[in-house]
C-alpha angles and dihedrals in degrees: 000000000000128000092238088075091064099033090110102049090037085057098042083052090054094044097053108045096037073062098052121085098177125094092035127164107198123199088209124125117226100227097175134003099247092064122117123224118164113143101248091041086047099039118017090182113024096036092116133064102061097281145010097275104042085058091058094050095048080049097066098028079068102047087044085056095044092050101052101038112007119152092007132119077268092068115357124181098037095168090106098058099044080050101064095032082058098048084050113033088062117139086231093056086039101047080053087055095047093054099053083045077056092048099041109044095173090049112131096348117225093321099071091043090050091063100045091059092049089055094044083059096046094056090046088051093044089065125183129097091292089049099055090046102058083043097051083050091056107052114084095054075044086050091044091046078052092049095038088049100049094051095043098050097065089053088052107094096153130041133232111241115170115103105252125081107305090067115151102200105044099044095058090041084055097049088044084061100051092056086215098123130094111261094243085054091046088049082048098052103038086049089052094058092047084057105046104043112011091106085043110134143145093036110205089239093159092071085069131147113027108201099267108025109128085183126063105233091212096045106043088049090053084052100053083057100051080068101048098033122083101243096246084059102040099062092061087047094059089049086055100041094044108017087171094071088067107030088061087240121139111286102189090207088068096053115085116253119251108233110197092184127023088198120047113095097240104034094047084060081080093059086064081050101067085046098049091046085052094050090048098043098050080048102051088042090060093052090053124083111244125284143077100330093049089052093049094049090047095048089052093045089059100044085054098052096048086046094052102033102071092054091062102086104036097128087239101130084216093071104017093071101065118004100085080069094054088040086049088053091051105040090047107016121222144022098245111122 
């Protein structure tokens, strides 16, 4: 099904909550009573959504839709939508969010970064004068996530490998993919997954999944190293990494998710499970030879997406914030742009 059919909705569903301050669950610590913090005085850009990450998601949910079918029978009127990313992507709101980046050098580690990377590449690829603008706009708090990452990875001695945000594995993979980061980051971080995970094998993939992950630990580390490995090296490290993959026997991350309950908080997670599995494993399938394991890896991809897709648009606020990302992942892989 290609993303072009949901284009509009998916829109719709960025444009409204990057828009919404309430409910808002900020990350921020009260350190005297006298502090403001209010989400659009703490955030100018990133104050809707629910919190700080899925706006910058959303962000860049919006300018990925604007970019591929803006302004086509897809998704026609799109006036709205470079209105308000022009009322937000402004170098005054972003030098505010650099600062607090500044301030608050453990703030959204590495997932937020991540994605404001992926949305400084997005304007960049959207081109245009409104484009450069909101890109110009966006490189100073880019420039501060490089900073902030380069300084973090030599202190990390240790990933982090459970399957919510802080995520080792899928954010750098993420900010591999936007091509926003300085040459000498990008060596660093590249560097740092080879050596976290390259003698990885065996992954404990039964264990999968834990009640709220909304990422899969074993896929979204193979597919860390899809990126980092040469493509005649990384196929032998799947099969050590997952042998099951190849000997036919149960591996639990191919399996969809069961979701008890769509919308409580934790639970739903699950439902961006079954969409960011999808996303991994058709990645992961397109970087395989043909054969058997392709094929495996394809056929799940498809019975997750089917599973996840039809939750994205429920008009329950706890999924509604963040899951079209994690569907636009999954319908059309990757940020690269």
């Amino acid at each position: 099904m290609p993303l072009s059919t949901h284009a509009a909705p998916f829109a719709r569903l960025a444009l409204a909550n990057i828009t919404r301050a309430y409910p808002n669950f900020p990350a921020h610590l009260i350190t005297s009573a006298d502090e403001r913090v209010e989400p659009r005085t703490l955030h100018p850009v990133f104050y809707g959504a629910y919190d700080w990450h899925s706006s910058a998601h959303m962000h860049w949910l919006l300018v990925r839709l604007l970019r591929r079918y803006g302004d086509t029978p897809a998704l026609p009127g799109t006036g709205a939508a470079v209105d308000v990313l022009d009322r937000h992507l402004t170098p005054e709101n972003l030098a505010v969010e650099a600062a607090y980046l500044r301030d608050h050098p453990s703030f959204e580690r590495p997932y937020g970064w991540a994605w404001l990377l992926a949305l400084t590449a997005e304007c960049r690829a959207y081109g245009g004068a409104a484009g450069a603008r909101w890109a110009e706009a966006l490189a100073p708090a880019a420039a501060t996530v490089d900073r902030l990452l380069a300084g973090w990875l030599p202190k990390a001695t240790y990933p982090v490998r459970h399957g919510n945000h802080p995520n080792s594995a899928f954010a750098l993979g993420l900010a591999l993919d936007s091509g926003a980061l300085t040459a000498t980051t990008e060596r660093a971080v590249r560097e740092r997954l080879l050596a976290w995970f390259a003698d990885d094998h065996d992954a404990p993939a039964h264990w999968e999944p834990s009640g709220q992950d909304f990422l899969s630990p074993a896929l979204t580390e193979a597919d860390a190293m899809r990126r980092v490995l040469p493509r005649e090296e990384f196929a032998p490290w799947l099969d050590r990494f997952l042998p099951a993959l190849r000997t036919g026997a149960a591996c639990p991350p191919l399996d969809v998710p069961v979701v008890s309950d769509h919308a409580d908080p934790q639970i739903g997670h699950l439902i961006g499970l079954t969409l960011s599995r999808a996303a991994a494993l058709r990645s992961l399938a397109d970087a395989l030879p043909g054969g058997p394991v392709r094929d495996r890896l394809g056929a799940a991809a498809d019975a997750h997406l089917a599973a996840g897709l039809p939750a994205v648009e429920r008009g329950d606020f706890t999924t509604d914030h963040w899951l079209a990302t994690f569907a636009t992942l999954a319908l059309e892989p990757g940020t690269g742009t």
